[in-house]
CSV table of C-alpha atoms and ligand atoms in Angstrom, one decimal:
chain,number,residue,atom,x,y,z
A,17,MET,CA,0.0,0.0,0.0
A,18,ARG,CA,1.1,3.6,-0.7
A,19,ILE,CA,0.0,6.4,1.6
A,20,ASP,CA,0.4,10.1,0.8
A,21,ILE,CA,-0.1,12.9,3.2
A,22,VAL,CA,-0.7,16.4,1.8
A,23,THR,CA,0.1,18.8,4.6
A,24,LEU,CA,1.7,22.1,5.8
A,25,PHE,CA,3.8,20.0,8.3
A,26,PRO,CA,5.3,17.1,6.3
A,27,GLU,CA,8.3,16.6,8.7
A,28,LEU,CA,5.9,16.1,11.6
A,29,CYS,CA,3.9,13.4,9.7
A,30,ASP,CA,7.0,11.8,8.3
A,31,SER,CA,8.7,11.4,11.7
A,32,PHE,CA,5.6,9.6,13.0
A,33,LEU,CA,5.3,7.3,10.1
A,34,HIS,CA,8.9,6.3,10.3
A,35,ALA,CA,9.1,5.6,14.0
A,36,SER,CA,8.3,2.5,16.1
A,37,ILE,CA,6.2,-0.4,14.6
A,38,LEU,CA,5.3,1.6,11.4
A,39,GLY,CA,8.9,2.6,10.9
A,40,ARG,CA,10.1,-1.0,11.0
A,41,ALA,CA,7.3,-2.0,8.6
A,42,ALA,CA,8.2,0.8,6.2
A,43,ALA,CA,11.9,-0.3,6.3
A,44,LYS,CA,10.7,-3.8,5.3
A,45,ASN,CA,8.8,-2.2,2.4
A,46,LEU,CA,5.5,-3.4,3.8
A,47,PHE,CA,4.1,0.0,2.8
A,48,GLU,CA,5.4,3.2,1.4
A,49,ALA,CA,4.6,6.7,2.8
A,50,HIS,CA,5.2,10.1,1.3
A,51,CYS,CA,4.5,13.4,2.9
A,52,HIS,CA,4.1,16.5,0.7
A,53,GLN,CA,4.5,20.2,1.5
A,54,ILE,CA,1.4,22.1,0.2
A,55,ARG,CA,3.5,25.3,0.3
A,56,ASP,CA,5.8,23.9,-2.4
A,57,TYR,CA,2.9,24.1,-4.9
A,58,THR,CA,2.0,27.8,-4.3
A,59,LYS,CA,2.4,30.2,-7.2
A,60,ASN,CA,2.7,33.5,-5.3
A,61,LYS,CA,5.9,35.1,-4.2
A,62,GLN,CA,5.2,34.9,-0.5
A,63,LYS,CA,4.4,31.2,-0.8
A,64,GLN,CA,1.2,32.1,1.0
A,65,THR,CA,-1.2,29.1,1.4
A,66,ASP,CA,-4.3,30.7,2.7
A,67,ASP,CA,-6.5,33.8,2.5
A,68,TYR,CA,-9.5,35.5,4.0
A,69,PRO,CA,-12.9,33.7,3.6
A,70,TYR,CA,-15.4,35.1,1.1
A,71,GLY,CA,-18.4,36.3,2.9
A,72,GLY,CA,-16.3,37.4,5.9
A,73,GLY,CA,-15.8,35.7,9.2
A,74,CYS,CA,-12.7,35.0,11.3
A,75,GLY,CA,-9.9,32.7,10.4
A,76,MET,CA,-8.2,31.9,7.1
A,77,VAL,CA,-9.0,29.4,4.4
A,78,LEU,CA,-6.5,27.2,2.5
A,79,TYR,CA,-6.3,28.0,-1.3
A,80,ALA,CA,-7.6,25.3,-3.7
A,81,GLN,CA,-4.8,25.7,-6.2
A,82,PRO,CA,-1.7,24.5,-4.3
A,83,ILE,CA,-3.6,21.5,-2.9
A,84,ALA,CA,-5.0,20.6,-6.4
A,85,ASP,CA,-1.5,20.8,-7.9
A,86,CYS,CA,0.0,18.7,-5.1
A,87,LEU,CA,-2.8,16.1,-5.6
A,88,ARG,CA,-2.1,16.0,-9.4
A,89,GLU,CA,1.6,15.3,-8.6
A,90,VAL,CA,0.6,12.5,-6.3
A,91,GLN,CA,-1.7,11.1,-9.0
A,92,ALA,CA,1.1,11.3,-11.5
A,93,GLN,CA,3.5,9.4,-9.1
A,94,CYS,CA,1.0,6.7,-8.5
A,95,ALA,CA,0.4,6.3,-12.3
A,96,ALA,CA,4.1,6.1,-12.9
A,97,GLN,CA,4.2,3.2,-10.4
A,98,GLY,CA,1.4,1.4,-12.3
A,99,ARG,CA,-1.1,2.1,-9.6
A,100,GLY,CA,-4.6,3.3,-10.1
A,101,ARG,CA,-6.0,6.7,-9.1
A,102,PRO,CA,-5.5,7.1,-5.3
A,103,HIS,CA,-8.5,7.3,-3.0
A,104,VAL,CA,-8.5,10.9,-1.7
A,105,VAL,CA,-9.7,11.7,1.9
A,106,PHE,CA,-9.9,15.2,3.4
A,107,LEU,CA,-9.6,15.3,7.1
A,108,THR,CA,-12.0,17.9,8.5
A,109,ALA,CA,-14.0,18.3,11.7
A,110,ALA,CA,-17.1,18.4,9.4
A,111,GLY,CA,-16.4,14.9,7.9
A,112,ARG,CA,-18.3,11.7,8.4
A,113,PRO,CA,-17.2,9.8,11.6
A,114,TYR,CA,-14.1,7.6,11.3
A,115,ASN,CA,-14.1,4.2,12.9
A,116,GLU,CA,-12.6,0.8,12.6
A,117,GLY,CA,-15.1,-0.2,9.8
A,118,VAL,CA,-13.9,2.8,7.7
A,119,ALA,CA,-10.3,1.8,8.6
A,120,ARG,CA,-10.9,-1.7,7.2
A,121,ARG,CA,-12.4,-0.3,4.0
A,122,LEU,CA,-9.5,2.1,3.5
A,123,ALA,CA,-7.0,-0.6,4.2
A,124,ALA,CA,-8.2,-2.4,1.0
A,125,CYS,CA,-7.1,0.6,-1.1
A,126,ASP,CA,-3.9,0.3,-3.1
A,127,SER,CA,-3.1,3.9,-2.6
A,128,LEU,CA,-4.6,6.4,-0.2
A,129,THR,CA,-4.1,10.1,-0.1
A,130,LEU,CA,-4.9,12.1,3.1
A,131,VAL,CA,-5.3,15.8,2.9
A,132,CYS,CA,-4.9,17.9,6.1
A,133,GLY,CA,-6.8,21.0,6.5
A,134,HIS,CA,-5.7,24.0,8.6
A,135,TYR,CA,-6.9,27.3,9.9
A,136,GLU,CA,-10.7,27.7,9.3
A,137,GLY,CA,-10.8,25.2,6.5
A,138,ILE,CA,-10.1,24.4,2.9
A,139,ASP,CA,-11.7,26.0,-0.2
A,140,GLN,CA,-14.6,23.7,-0.8
A,141,ARG,CA,-14.0,23.6,-4.5
A,142,VAL,CA,-10.9,21.5,-4.2
A,143,ILE,CA,-12.7,19.1,-1.9
A,144,ASP,CA,-15.5,18.8,-4.5
A,145,ALA,CA,-13.0,18.4,-7.3
A,146,PHE,CA,-10.6,15.8,-5.8
A,147,GLY,CA,-12.2,14.3,-2.6
A,148,ASP,CA,-13.7,10.9,-2.5
A,149,GLU,CA,-14.7,11.5,1.1
A,150,GLU,CA,-14.3,13.8,4.1
A,151,LEU,CA,-13.6,12.2,7.5
A,152,SER,CA,-13.6,13.4,11.1
A,153,ILE,CA,-11.8,11.5,13.8
A,154,GLY,CA,-14.2,12.7,16.6
A,155,ASP,CA,-16.5,15.4,17.8
A,156,TYR,CA,-13.9,17.9,18.7
A,157,VAL,CA,-11.9,20.5,16.7
A,158,LEU,CA,-8.2,20.2,16.2
A,159,THR,CA,-6.0,23.0,15.0
A,160,GLY,CA,-5.2,21.0,11.9
A,161,GLY,CA,-5.8,17.8,10.1
A,162,GLU,CA,-2.3,16.3,10.7
A,163,LEU,CA,-3.1,14.4,13.9
A,164,ALA,CA,-6.3,13.2,12.2
A,165,SER,CA,-4.4,12.0,9.1
A,166,LEU,CA,-1.9,10.2,11.3
A,167,VAL,CA,-4.7,8.5,13.3
A,168,VAL,CA,-6.2,7.3,10.0
A,169,ALA,CA,-2.7,6.3,8.6
A,170,ASP,CA,-1.8,4.4,11.8
A,171,SER,CA,-5.1,2.5,12.0
A,172,VAL,CA,-5.1,1.6,8.3
A,173,LEU,CA,-1.4,0.6,8.2
A,174,ARG,CA,-1.6,-1.7,11.2
A,175,LEU,CA,-4.2,-3.7,9.2
A,176,GLN,CA,-1.7,-4.3,6.3
A,177,PRO,CA,-0.4,-7.9,6.2
A,178,GLY,CA,2.9,-8.2,8.0
A,179,VAL,CA,2.8,-4.9,9.8
A,180,LEU,CA,1.9,-6.4,13.2
A,181,ALA,CA,3.1,-9.9,12.4
A,182,GLU,CA,6.3,-9.6,14.3
A,183,GLU,CA,4.6,-7.9,17.2
A,184,LYS,CA,2.9,-11.2,18.3
A,185,GLY,CA,1.0,-9.7,21.2
A,186,TYR,CA,-0.9,-7.5,18.8
A,187,GLN,CA,-2.2,-10.1,16.6
A,188,GLU,CA,-5.3,-10.9,18.6
A,189,GLU,CA,-5.9,-7.2,19.2
A,190,SER,CA,-5.9,-6.6,15.5
A,191,TYR,CA,-9.2,-8.5,15.3
A,192,TRP,CA,-11.9,-6.1,16.1
A,193,ASP,CA,-15.3,-7.5,16.5
A,194,GLY,CA,-17.1,-4.4,17.6
A,195,LEU,CA,-16.5,-5.0,21.4
A,196,LEU,CA,-14.1,-3.0,23.5
A,197,GLU,CA,-10.9,-4.7,24.7
A,198,TYR,CA,-10.8,-6.6,28.0
A,199,PRO,CA,-8.4,-5.3,30.7
A,200,GLN,CA,-4.8,-6.5,30.5
A,201,TYR,CA,-2.3,-7.1,33.4
A,202,THR,CA,1.4,-7.9,33.5
A,203,ARG,CA,4.0,-8.4,36.3
A,204,PRO,CA,4.2,-8.1,39.2
A,205,GLU,CA,1.3,-10.3,40.4
A,206,ILE,CA,0.5,-7.8,43.2
A,207,TRP,CA,1.2,-4.1,42.5
A,208,GLU,CA,0.8,-1.6,45.3
A,209,GLY,CA,-1.7,-4.0,47.0
A,210,ARG,CA,-3.7,-4.6,43.8
A,211,PRO,CA,-3.6,-8.3,42.8
A,212,VAL,CA,-4.1,-9.5,39.2
A,213,PRO,CA,-7.5,-11.2,38.8
A,214,SER,CA,-6.9,-14.7,40.0
A,215,VAL,CA,-8.5,-16.4,36.9
A,216,LEU,CA,-5.6,-15.1,34.8
A,217,LEU,CA,-3.1,-17.1,36.9
A,218,THR,CA,-4.9,-20.4,36.6
A,219,GLY,CA,-3.5,-21.4,33.1
A,220,ASP,CA,-7.0,-22.6,32.3
A,221,HIS,CA,-7.6,-21.0,28.9
A,222,THR,CA,-11.2,-21.9,28.6
A,223,ARG,CA,-11.9,-20.0,31.8
A,224,ILE,CA,-9.6,-17.2,30.9
A,225,ASP,CA,-11.3,-16.7,27.5
A,226,ALA,CA,-14.7,-16.8,29.1
A,227,TRP,CA,-13.6,-14.2,31.7
A,228,ARG,CA,-12.2,-11.9,29.0
A,229,ALA,CA,-15.3,-12.2,26.9
A,230,LYS,CA,-17.4,-11.3,29.9
A,231,GLN,CA,-15.2,-8.3,30.6
A,232,SER,CA,-15.4,-7.1,27.0
A,233,HIS,CA,-19.2,-7.4,27.0
A,234,ALA,CA,-19.7,-5.7,30.3
A,235,ARG,CA,-17.3,-2.8,29.4
A,236,THR,CA,-18.9,-2.3,26.0
A,237,ALA,CA,-22.4,-2.4,27.4
A,238,GLU,CA,-21.5,0.1,30.1
A,239,ARG,CA,-19.2,2.5,28.3
A,240,ARG,CA,-20.6,2.3,24.8
A,241,PRO,CA,-24.2,1.2,24.8
A,242,ASP,CA,-24.5,2.3,21.2
A,243,LEU,CA,-21.7,-0.1,20.1
A,244,TYR,CA,-23.1,-2.8,22.2
A,245,GLU,CA,-26.6,-2.6,20.8
A,246,GLU,CA,-25.1,-2.7,17.3
A,247,TRP,CA,-23.0,-5.7,18.3
A,248,CYS,CA,-26.0,-7.5,19.6
A,249,ARG,CA,-28.0,-6.7,16.4
A,250,THR,CA,-25.2,-8.0,14.2
A,251,HIS,CA,-24.5,-11.1,16.2
A,252,PRO,CA,-27.8,-13.0,16.2
A,253,LEU,CA,-27.8,-15.9,18.6
A,254,THR,CA,-28.9,-19.4,17.6
A,255,PRO,CA,-29.8,-21.3,20.8
A,256,ALA,CA,-27.7,-24.4,21.3
A,257,ARG,CA,-29.3,-27.9,21.2
A,258,TRP,CA,-30.8,-29.2,24.3
A,259,LYS,CA,-28.6,-31.7,26.1
A,260,ARG,CA,-30.1,-35.2,26.9
A,261,SER,CA,-30.1,-34.3,30.6
A,262,GLU,CA,-32.2,-31.1,30.1
A,263,ARG,CA,-35.9,-30.9,30.6
A,264,ALA,CA,-38.5,-28.1,30.8
A,265,ALA,CA,-41.8,-29.0,32.5
A,266,LEU,CA,-45.0,-27.0,33.2
A,267,VAL,CA,-45.0,-25.9,36.8
A,268,ARG,CA,-48.0,-27.8,38.4
A,269,THR,CA,-47.1,-28.9,41.9
A,270,GLY,CA,-46.4,-26.8,45.0
A,271,GLU,CA,-42.9,-28.3,45.0
A,272,GLN,CA,-42.2,-27.2,41.4
A,273,LEU,CA,-43.6,-23.7,42.3
A,274,ALA,CA,-41.3,-23.5,45.3
A,275,ALA,CA,-38.3,-24.5,43.2
A,276,ALA,CA,-39.3,-21.9,40.5
A,277,ALA,CA,-39.7,-19.2,43.3
A,278,GLN,CA,-36.2,-20.0,44.7
A,279,ILE,CA,-34.5,-19.5,41.3
A,280,TYR,CA,-36.6,-16.4,40.6
A,281,SER,CA,-35.6,-14.9,44.0
A,282,GLU,CA,-31.9,-15.6,43.7
A,283,SER,CA,-31.6,-14.6,40.1
A,284,TRP,CA,-33.8,-11.5,40.4
A,285,GLN,CA,-31.7,-10.2,43.3
A,286,MET,CA,-28.5,-10.7,41.3
A,287,SER,CA,-29.7,-9.0,38.1
A,288,HIS,CA,-31.3,-6.1,39.8
A,289,ARG,CA,-28.8,-5.3,42.5
A,290,GLU,CA,-27.6,-2.3,40.5
A,291,ALA,CA,-31.0,-0.7,40.2
A,292,CYS,CA,-32.5,-1.4,43.7
A,293,THR,CA,-31.9,-0.4,47.2
A,294,PRO,CA,-30.6,-3.2,49.5
A,295,ASP,CA,-33.9,-3.2,51.4
A,296,PHE,CA,-35.9,-3.5,48.2
A,297,LEU,CA,-33.7,-6.4,47.1
A,298,ALA,CA,-34.1,-8.1,50.4
A,299,GLU,CA,-37.9,-8.0,50.0
A,300,HIS,CA,-37.6,-10.4,47.1
A,301,THR,CA,-37.5,-13.5,49.1
A,302,PRO,CA,-38.4,-16.9,47.7
A,303,GLU,CA,-41.8,-16.7,49.5
A,304,ALA,CA,-42.5,-13.3,48.0
A,305,MET,CA,-41.7,-14.6,44.6
A,306,ARG,CA,-43.8,-17.6,45.1
A,307,GLN,CA,-46.8,-15.4,45.8
A,308,ARG,CA,-46.0,-13.3,42.7
A,309,LEU,CA,-45.9,-16.4,40.5
A,310,GLU,CA,-49.2,-17.6,41.9
A,311,ALA,CA,-50.8,-14.2,41.3
A,312,ASP,CA,-49.4,-14.3,37.7
A,313,ARG,CA,-50.8,-17.7,37.2
A,314,THR,CA,-54.3,-16.6,38.2
A,315,ALA,CA,-53.9,-13.7,35.7
A,316,GLY,CA,-53.3,-16.2,32.8
A,317,TRP,CA,-49.5,-17.0,32.9
A,318,ALA,CA,-48.0,-20.4,32.6
A,319,PHE,CA,-44.6,-21.2,34.0
A,320,TYR,CA,-42.0,-23.7,32.9
A,321,LEU,CA,-39.2,-25.0,35.1
A,322,HIS,CA,-36.0,-26.0,33.4
A,323,SER,CA,-33.8,-28.6,35.0
A,324,THR,CA,-30.4,-30.2,34.2
A,325,ALA,CA,-29.9,-33.8,35.4
A,326,GLY,CA,-33.0,-33.4,37.5
A,327,LYS,CA,-31.8,-30.2,39.2
A,328,PRO,CA,-34.0,-27.2,38.6
A,329,ASP,CA,-31.9,-24.3,37.3
A,330,ALA,CA,-34.1,-21.9,35.3
A,331,ILE,CA,-37.7,-20.7,34.8
A,332,VAL,CA,-39.7,-18.9,32.1
A,333,GLY,CA,-43.3,-17.7,31.9
A,334,VAL,CA,-45.6,-17.2,28.9
A,335,CYS,CA,-48.9,-15.3,28.8
A,336,HIS,CA,-51.2,-16.8,26.2
A,337,LYS,CA,-53.6,-13.8,26.5
A,338,THR,CA,-51.1,-11.1,25.5
A,339,GLY,CA,-48.1,-12.9,23.9
A,340,GLU,CA,-45.8,-11.7,26.7
A,341,ILE,CA,-42.8,-13.8,27.7
A,342,GLY,CA,-41.4,-13.1,31.1
A,343,ARG,CA,-39.8,-14.3,34.4
A,344,LEU,CA,-36.9,-15.7,32.4
A,345,TYR,CA,-34.4,-16.4,35.1
A,346,VAL,CA,-31.4,-18.7,35.2
A,347,SER,CA,-30.0,-19.5,38.6
A,348,PRO,CA,-26.7,-17.8,39.2
A,349,ALA,CA,-24.8,-21.2,39.3
A,350,ALA,CA,-26.2,-22.2,35.9
A,351,GLN,CA,-25.5,-19.0,34.0
A,352,GLY,CA,-23.2,-18.8,31.0
A,353,ARG,CA,-24.3,-22.1,29.6
A,354,GLY,CA,-26.8,-20.8,27.0
A,355,ILE,CA,-29.9,-22.0,29.1
A,356,GLY,CA,-31.5,-18.5,28.8
A,357,ALA,CA,-31.5,-18.6,25.0
A,358,LYS,CA,-32.8,-22.1,24.9
A,359,LEU,CA,-35.6,-21.3,27.3
A,360,LEU,CA,-36.5,-18.1,25.4
A,361,ALA,CA,-36.8,-20.1,22.1
A,362,PHE,CA,-38.8,-22.7,24.0
A,363,ALA,CA,-41.2,-20.0,25.3
A,364,GLN,CA,-41.7,-18.6,21.8
A,365,LYS,CA,-42.7,-22.0,20.5
A,366,LYS,CA,-45.3,-22.1,23.3
A,367,LEU,CA,-47.0,-19.0,21.8
A,368,PRO,CA,-47.7,-20.1,18.2
A,369,GLU,CA,-51.0,-18.2,18.2
A,370,HIS,CA,-49.1,-14.8,18.6
A,371,THR,CA,-47.3,-13.2,15.6
A,372,ARG,CA,-45.8,-10.7,18.0
A,373,THR,CA,-44.2,-11.9,21.3
A,374,PHE,CA,-42.8,-9.3,23.7
A,375,VAL,CA,-40.8,-9.0,26.8
A,376,THR,CA,-40.4,-6.1,29.3
A,377,VAL,CA,-37.1,-5.5,31.0
A,378,LEU,CA,-35.5,-2.9,33.2
A,379,GLU,CA,-32.9,-1.0,31.2
A,380,THR,CA,-30.3,-1.7,33.8
A,381,ASN,CA,-30.6,-5.5,33.2
A,382,ARG,CA,-28.0,-5.4,30.4
A,383,PRO,CA,-27.4,-9.1,30.0
A,384,ALA,CA,-31.1,-9.7,29.5
A,385,ILE,CA,-31.4,-6.9,27.0
A,386,ALA,CA,-28.4,-8.3,25.1
A,387,LEU,CA,-30.0,-11.7,25.0
A,388,TYR,CA,-33.3,-10.3,23.7
A,389,LEU,CA,-31.6,-8.2,21.0
A,390,ARG,CA,-29.6,-11.2,19.9
A,391,MET,CA,-32.7,-13.3,19.7
A,392,GLY,CA,-34.4,-10.8,17.4
A,393,TYR,CA,-36.3,-8.5,19.8
A,394,ARG,CA,-36.4,-4.8,19.1
A,395,GLU,CA,-37.4,-1.9,21.4
A,396,GLU,CA,-40.8,-0.6,20.8
A,397,ALA,CA,-40.8,3.2,20.6
A,398,GLY,CA,-42.5,5.2,23.3
A,399,THR,CA,-42.4,2.5,26.1
A,400,PRO,CA,-43.7,4.1,29.3
A,401,ALA,CA,-41.4,4.4,32.3
A,402,VAL,CA,-41.9,2.2,35.3
A,403,SER,CA,-44.7,3.2,37.6
A,404,PRO,CA,-44.0,6.2,39.9
A,405,GLU,CA,-44.4,4.0,43.0
A,406,ALA,CA,-41.6,1.8,41.7
A,407,HIS,CA,-39.3,4.7,41.5
A,408,GLN,CA,-39.2,5.1,45.2
A,409,THR,CA,-37.7,1.7,45.5
A,410,PHE,CA,-35.1,1.8,42.7
A,411,THR,CA,-31.9,3.7,43.4
A,412,ASN,CA,-32.0,5.4,40.0
A,413,ARG,CA,-34.9,6.4,37.9
A,414,VAL,CA,-34.9,3.3,35.7
A,415,ARG,CA,-36.9,2.8,32.7
A,416,GLU,CA,-38.6,-0.4,31.7
A,417,GLN,CA,-38.2,-1.3,28.0
A,418,LYS,CA,-40.6,-3.2,26.0
A,419,LEU,CA,-38.9,-5.3,23.3
A,420,VAL,CA,-41.0,-6.9,20.6
A,421,ARG,CA,-40.3,-9.8,18.2
A,422,THR,CA,-42.3,-10.6,15.2
A,423,GLN,CA,-42.6,-14.4,14.6
A,424,LEU,CA,-44.2,-16.2,11.8
A,425,ARG,CA,-47.1,-18.5,12.5
A,426,ASP,CA,-46.3,-22.2,11.9
A,427,SER,CA,-48.7,-22.2,8.9
A,428,GLU,CA,-46.9,-19.2,7.4
A,429,MET,CA,-43.5,-21.0,7.9
A,430,ASP,CA,-44.7,-23.9,5.8
A,431,ASP,CA,-45.4,-21.6,2.8
B,22,LIG,N1,-9.5,18.9,11.6
B,22,LIG,C1,-9.9,19.6,12.7
B,22,LIG,N2,-10.6,18.8,13.6
B,22,LIG,C2,-10.7,17.6,13.0
B,22,LIG,C3,-11.3,16.3,13.4
B,22,LIG,N3,-12.0,16.2,14.6
B,22,LIG,N4,-11.2,15.3,12.6
B,22,LIG,C4,-10.5,15.4,11.4
B,22,LIG,N5,-9.9,16.5,11.0
B,22,LIG,C5,-10.0,17.6,11.8
């Protein structure tokens, strides 16, 4: 790949591109980078690159002509190397947002030219004439496009084959799946009283991978709910096959109801601890939950108790009247085995008469929301907030989301 940077500060850009990992990769001819001085293409005596904006206003605007001539020179150099026309990107605060997806797209170009703006901007006519796109690296304004062009160059070049190959530690990191990185630790094992999470010292890579995945999910859900929602939408979940030892049975007997209430209580307390006061959590005893389930049953709900090797470990409820699925809880000890997804699919099958099934979930219950999104549920606009009385018991003003999934009737599926 060939990268050209068109700038008023070529030395600054050049020194970055020829240092560290990129410098080593350039020395091995894994890519070539050229930085061009816009000022060299001016035609006035003072080598002036900018002027006052038409229409008035503060700041200066870069002339079109020197940038255009510089871009023509880059095009000629690429052609002389037998390359096609370079893809030209202008870095401006008004551009479309840059992200890893764009980096991957640009990484596929044979030659990429990055043009750095300065002062108040660039004469729009040169952008219109030469630009394939305008990109911004974030919602803040830099004094110039150099840092932005280096951000783009760095993130694109690290994706070029061989650039990270010798830096073994980076290989895994170079795989971006839309989730944030899990936390990393190195020696010493205890630093200033802070130990490394013990799972990382076990040598058990199945457990380590599971821990890291959980950290990535939790971080992304908390810090970047927008990214996480997108990840869930683009990673649909197909429930695993039921194991021979798994069963789900309609709750009929008092004993089954008590087992369901026990799971409901434990799991409810765990998934709502963030949203509730400790007193409110403590009210959710197995007995209180049993009474709730009984009241729900009177109102038309049916509950199913899931067990593995005869041991109850999850519940789910369906309401035939409304098409609602609820009370989907997996006991804390059985979580992480895909039981939630299996039971949700099971509950959907119990409602063949409904083309729309729905769930309601507190917005703080992120693992549940992730499961529903991955299983094809989408938020219904304008969902009302939880009742005002409930607000007194929740630590924050939490909203309850209604998520809806459209399912085909069996007869429609046959068509
Ligand atoms: N030039 C000034 N601010 C910028 C930004 N946020 N992204 C790209 N180029 C810029």
